[in-house]
């Protein structure tokens, strides 16, 4: 029998993951030759991937160069409005469809994430895993796909709201309220708890951005 090799990631996926993980940050210039060397592929698939990312507004033009896009105030507000509704729906559907095992995994995540409170970057990754688990627990593939698109755009924010003083501890408390509502099958409470969680995160981020602009 022939050994089945894992599928190689394409250039688009590799660049997207590099942006998502913070290797490339908003404002960073992306150069075809450097990307080809980093990822070990030819320049043609890199060029095609960059064109696709530009079409999706994840990259922007700066003269003749392509840079990782950043979100202005209005774009951020629009993104959070969409995220709030979609995440609320995911929590509502999770309250309806989540298995007991999925609820247990969510609870375990909260406890494990307490060890990360002093590391905002690690907390941000853990937060994304937690939300992704709720998305999957909704058992609606189309909703999961739309939330994946939202989270791609979230990568264009230069900072995480979890870097704010005390925000990590508060966020874990909010996560607990969301899981409690999901576990008791209270769809309205799950929807509202997740919407409230997103609203607090948005307020925190707005304060962060304002403080950064005031310090410039």
Short mmCIF file of C-alpha atoms in Angstrom, two decimals:
data_model
loop_
_atom_site.label_atom_id
_atom_site.label_comp_id
_atom_site.label_asym_id
_atom_site.label_seq_id
_atom_site.Cartn_x
_atom_site.Cartn_y
_atom_site.Cartn_z
CA UNK A 1 0.00 0.00 0.00
CA UNK A 2 1.14 3.53 -0.74
CA UNK A 3 1.67 5.79 2.25
CA UNK A 4 -0.85 8.59 2.34
CA UNK A 5 0.98 11.90 2.81
CA UNK A 6 -0.72 14.82 4.52
CA UNK A 7 -1.95 17.47 2.10
CA UNK A 8 0.44 20.37 1.74
CA UNK A 9 -0.86 23.80 2.65
CA UNK A 10 -1.20 26.16 -0.27
CA UNK A 11 0.40 29.59 -0.40
CA UNK A 12 -2.86 31.36 0.43
CA UNK A 13 -3.36 29.33 3.60
CA UNK A 14 0.25 29.79 4.70
CA UNK A 15 0.16 33.58 4.28
CA UNK A 16 -3.24 33.77 5.97
CA UNK A 17 -1.98 31.78 8.96
CA UNK A 18 1.13 33.98 9.16
CA UNK A 19 -1.09 37.08 9.38
CA UNK A 20 -3.42 35.37 11.84
CA UNK A 21 -0.58 34.32 14.14
CA UNK A 22 1.00 37.78 14.11
CA UNK A 23 4.10 36.96 12.04
CA UNK A 24 2.87 39.70 9.72
CA UNK A 25 1.10 42.61 11.43
CA UNK A 26 -1.10 45.41 10.06
CA UNK A 27 1.12 47.75 8.04
CA UNK A 28 3.80 45.13 7.28
CA UNK A 29 4.89 44.97 3.64
CA UNK A 30 4.62 41.60 1.88
CA UNK A 31 7.24 40.90 -0.79
CA UNK A 32 6.78 38.05 -3.26
CA UNK A 33 10.40 36.91 -3.22
CA UNK A 34 10.63 36.92 0.59
CA UNK A 35 7.36 35.00 0.95
CA UNK A 36 8.44 32.44 -1.65
CA UNK A 37 11.69 31.86 0.23
CA UNK A 38 9.98 31.67 3.64
CA UNK A 39 7.37 29.15 2.53
CA UNK A 40 9.49 27.22 0.05
CA UNK A 41 7.23 27.72 -2.96
CA UNK A 42 7.59 29.46 -6.31
CA UNK A 43 6.56 33.06 -6.81
CA UNK A 44 3.55 32.24 -9.03
CA UNK A 45 1.36 30.74 -6.28
CA UNK A 46 2.52 33.50 -3.93
CA UNK A 47 1.44 36.13 -6.45
CA UNK A 48 -1.95 34.45 -6.88
CA UNK A 49 -2.40 34.21 -3.12
CA UNK A 50 -1.57 37.90 -2.65
CA UNK A 51 -4.10 38.86 -5.31
CA UNK A 52 -6.75 36.77 -3.57
CA UNK A 53 -5.97 38.30 -0.16
CA UNK A 54 -6.13 41.79 -1.68
CA UNK A 55 -9.53 41.01 -3.18
CA UNK A 56 -10.70 39.94 0.30
CA UNK A 57 -9.43 43.27 1.72
CA UNK A 58 -6.92 41.52 3.97
CA UNK A 59 -4.13 43.26 2.05
CA UNK A 60 -4.04 46.87 0.86
CA UNK A 61 -1.99 48.89 -1.64
CA UNK A 62 0.69 51.30 -0.43
CA UNK A 63 2.03 52.74 -3.65
CA UNK A 64 3.28 49.71 -5.60
CA UNK A 65 3.60 47.58 -2.47
CA UNK A 66 1.09 45.32 -0.76
CA UNK A 67 0.78 45.66 2.99
CA UNK A 68 -1.29 43.86 5.61
CA UNK A 69 -4.47 45.92 5.92
CA UNK A 70 -5.59 47.56 9.15
CA UNK A 71 -9.10 48.41 10.28
CA UNK A 72 -10.22 51.98 10.84
CA UNK A 73 -12.79 52.89 13.49
CA UNK A 74 -15.81 52.41 11.22
CA UNK A 75 -14.58 49.08 9.86
CA UNK A 76 -13.96 47.84 13.38
CA UNK A 77 -17.46 48.88 14.47
CA UNK A 78 -18.99 47.14 11.44
CA UNK A 79 -17.00 43.99 12.12
CA UNK A 80 -18.03 43.86 15.77
CA UNK A 81 -21.69 44.38 14.83
CA UNK A 82 -21.58 41.35 12.54
CA UNK A 83 -19.50 39.32 14.98
CA UNK A 84 -21.90 40.03 17.84
CA UNK A 85 -24.93 38.77 15.92
CA UNK A 86 -23.22 35.69 14.49
CA UNK A 87 -21.58 34.70 17.76
CA UNK A 88 -24.86 35.20 19.61
CA UNK A 89 -26.56 32.90 17.10
CA UNK A 90 -23.79 30.33 17.56
CA UNK A 91 -24.35 30.36 21.33
CA UNK A 92 -28.12 30.03 20.86
CA UNK A 93 -27.67 27.03 18.56
CA UNK A 94 -25.05 25.53 20.87
CA UNK A 95 -27.59 25.69 23.71
CA UNK A 96 -29.91 23.72 21.46
CA UNK A 97 -27.50 21.23 19.88
CA UNK A 98 -24.28 20.93 21.93
CA UNK A 99 -23.44 17.46 23.21
CA UNK A 100 -22.56 16.91 26.85
CA UNK A 101 -18.99 16.21 25.75
CA UNK A 102 -18.75 19.58 23.98
CA UNK A 103 -20.00 21.35 27.11
CA UNK A 104 -17.38 19.50 29.18
CA UNK A 105 -14.64 20.58 26.76
CA UNK A 106 -15.78 24.21 27.06
CA UNK A 107 -15.65 24.01 30.86
CA UNK A 108 -12.20 22.42 30.75
CA UNK A 109 -10.95 25.20 28.46
CA UNK A 110 -11.97 27.86 30.98
CA UNK A 111 -10.09 26.13 33.79
CA UNK A 112 -6.99 25.53 31.65
CA UNK A 113 -6.96 29.13 30.43
CA UNK A 114 -6.57 30.47 33.98
CA UNK A 115 -2.91 29.49 33.77
CA UNK A 116 -2.48 31.90 30.84
CA UNK A 117 -3.75 35.09 32.49
CA UNK A 118 -0.28 36.68 32.60
CA UNK A 119 0.27 36.13 28.85
CA UNK A 120 -2.14 38.22 26.71
CA UNK A 121 -0.96 36.64 23.43
CA UNK A 122 -1.54 33.12 24.77
CA UNK A 123 -4.89 34.21 26.20
CA UNK A 124 -5.88 35.58 22.79
CA UNK A 125 -5.12 32.22 21.16
CA UNK A 126 -7.00 30.37 23.91
CA UNK A 127 -9.92 32.77 23.56
CA UNK A 128 -10.12 32.01 19.87
CA UNK A 129 -10.09 28.25 20.58
CA UNK A 130 -12.92 28.71 23.08
CA UNK A 131 -15.06 30.68 20.63
CA UNK A 132 -14.28 28.21 17.86
CA UNK A 133 -15.55 25.40 20.09
CA UNK A 134 -18.85 27.25 20.54
CA UNK A 135 -19.05 27.72 16.77
CA UNK A 136 -18.60 23.98 16.25
CA UNK A 137 -21.09 23.18 19.03
CA UNK A 138 -23.74 25.11 17.07
CA UNK A 139 -23.67 22.20 14.59
CA UNK A 140 -24.30 24.58 11.69
CA UNK A 141 -21.60 24.40 9.04
CA UNK A 142 -22.69 27.57 7.24
CA UNK A 143 -22.53 29.62 10.41
CA UNK A 144 -19.07 28.21 11.16
CA UNK A 145 -17.91 29.27 7.68
CA UNK A 146 -19.18 32.83 8.15
CA UNK A 147 -17.54 33.11 11.56
CA UNK A 148 -14.26 31.89 10.07
CA UNK A 149 -14.42 34.87 7.68
CA UNK A 150 -15.11 37.24 10.57
CA UNK A 151 -12.13 35.91 12.51
CA UNK A 152 -9.85 36.37 9.50
CA UNK A 153 -10.67 40.07 9.59
CA UNK A 154 -10.15 40.11 13.38
CA UNK A 155 -6.49 39.30 12.64
CA UNK A 156 -6.17 42.81 11.16
CA UNK A 157 -6.44 44.37 14.61
CA UNK A 158 -3.01 45.24 15.95
CA UNK A 159 -3.79 44.51 19.59
CA UNK A 160 -5.98 42.16 21.61
CA UNK A 161 -8.56 43.46 24.07
CA UNK A 162 -7.25 40.80 26.46
CA UNK A 163 -4.09 42.90 26.93
CA UNK A 164 -6.09 45.42 28.97
CA UNK A 165 -5.51 45.35 32.73
CA UNK A 166 -7.76 42.74 34.36
CA UNK A 167 -9.59 41.91 31.13
CA UNK A 168 -8.42 38.28 31.01
CA UNK A 169 -9.94 37.41 34.40
CA UNK A 170 -13.19 39.17 33.54
CA UNK A 171 -13.36 37.44 30.15
CA UNK A 172 -13.04 34.02 31.79
CA UNK A 173 -15.95 34.90 34.06
CA UNK A 174 -17.98 35.86 31.00
CA UNK A 175 -16.99 32.58 29.34
CA UNK A 176 -18.31 30.76 32.41
CA UNK A 177 -21.69 32.51 32.12
CA UNK A 178 -21.92 31.55 28.44
CA UNK A 179 -21.18 27.89 29.15
CA UNK A 180 -23.64 27.82 32.07
CA UNK A 181 -26.40 29.03 29.75
CA UNK A 182 -25.44 26.51 27.05
CA UNK A 183 -25.35 23.64 29.56
CA UNK A 184 -28.84 24.48 30.89
CA UNK A 185 -30.17 24.74 27.32
CA UNK A 186 -31.25 28.35 27.88
CA UNK A 187 -31.00 29.64 24.32
CA UNK A 188 -31.94 33.25 25.10
CA UNK A 189 -29.48 33.48 27.99
CA UNK A 190 -26.68 31.95 25.90
CA UNK A 191 -27.35 34.40 23.08
CA UNK A 192 -27.37 37.39 25.44
CA UNK A 193 -24.33 36.25 27.46
CA UNK A 194 -22.20 35.96 24.33
CA UNK A 195 -23.48 39.26 22.91
CA UNK A 196 -22.65 40.97 26.22
CA UNK A 197 -19.19 39.37 26.17
CA UNK A 198 -18.50 40.74 22.67
CA UNK A 199 -19.84 44.17 23.67
CA UNK A 200 -17.44 44.43 26.63
CA UNK A 201 -14.53 43.31 24.41
CA UNK A 202 -15.44 46.00 21.87
CA UNK A 203 -15.64 48.73 24.52
CA UNK A 204 -12.25 47.61 25.86
CA UNK A 205 -10.71 47.74 22.39
CA UNK A 206 -12.13 51.22 21.72
CA UNK A 207 -10.55 52.45 24.95
CA UNK A 208 -7.23 50.85 23.95
CA UNK A 209 -7.27 52.51 20.53
CA UNK A 210 -8.17 55.89 22.02
CA UNK A 211 -5.33 55.63 24.54
CA UNK A 212 -2.85 54.74 21.78
CA UNK A 213 -3.89 57.71 19.64
CA UNK A 214 -3.66 60.05 22.65
CA UNK A 215 -0.09 58.89 23.31
CA UNK A 216 1.11 59.54 19.76
#
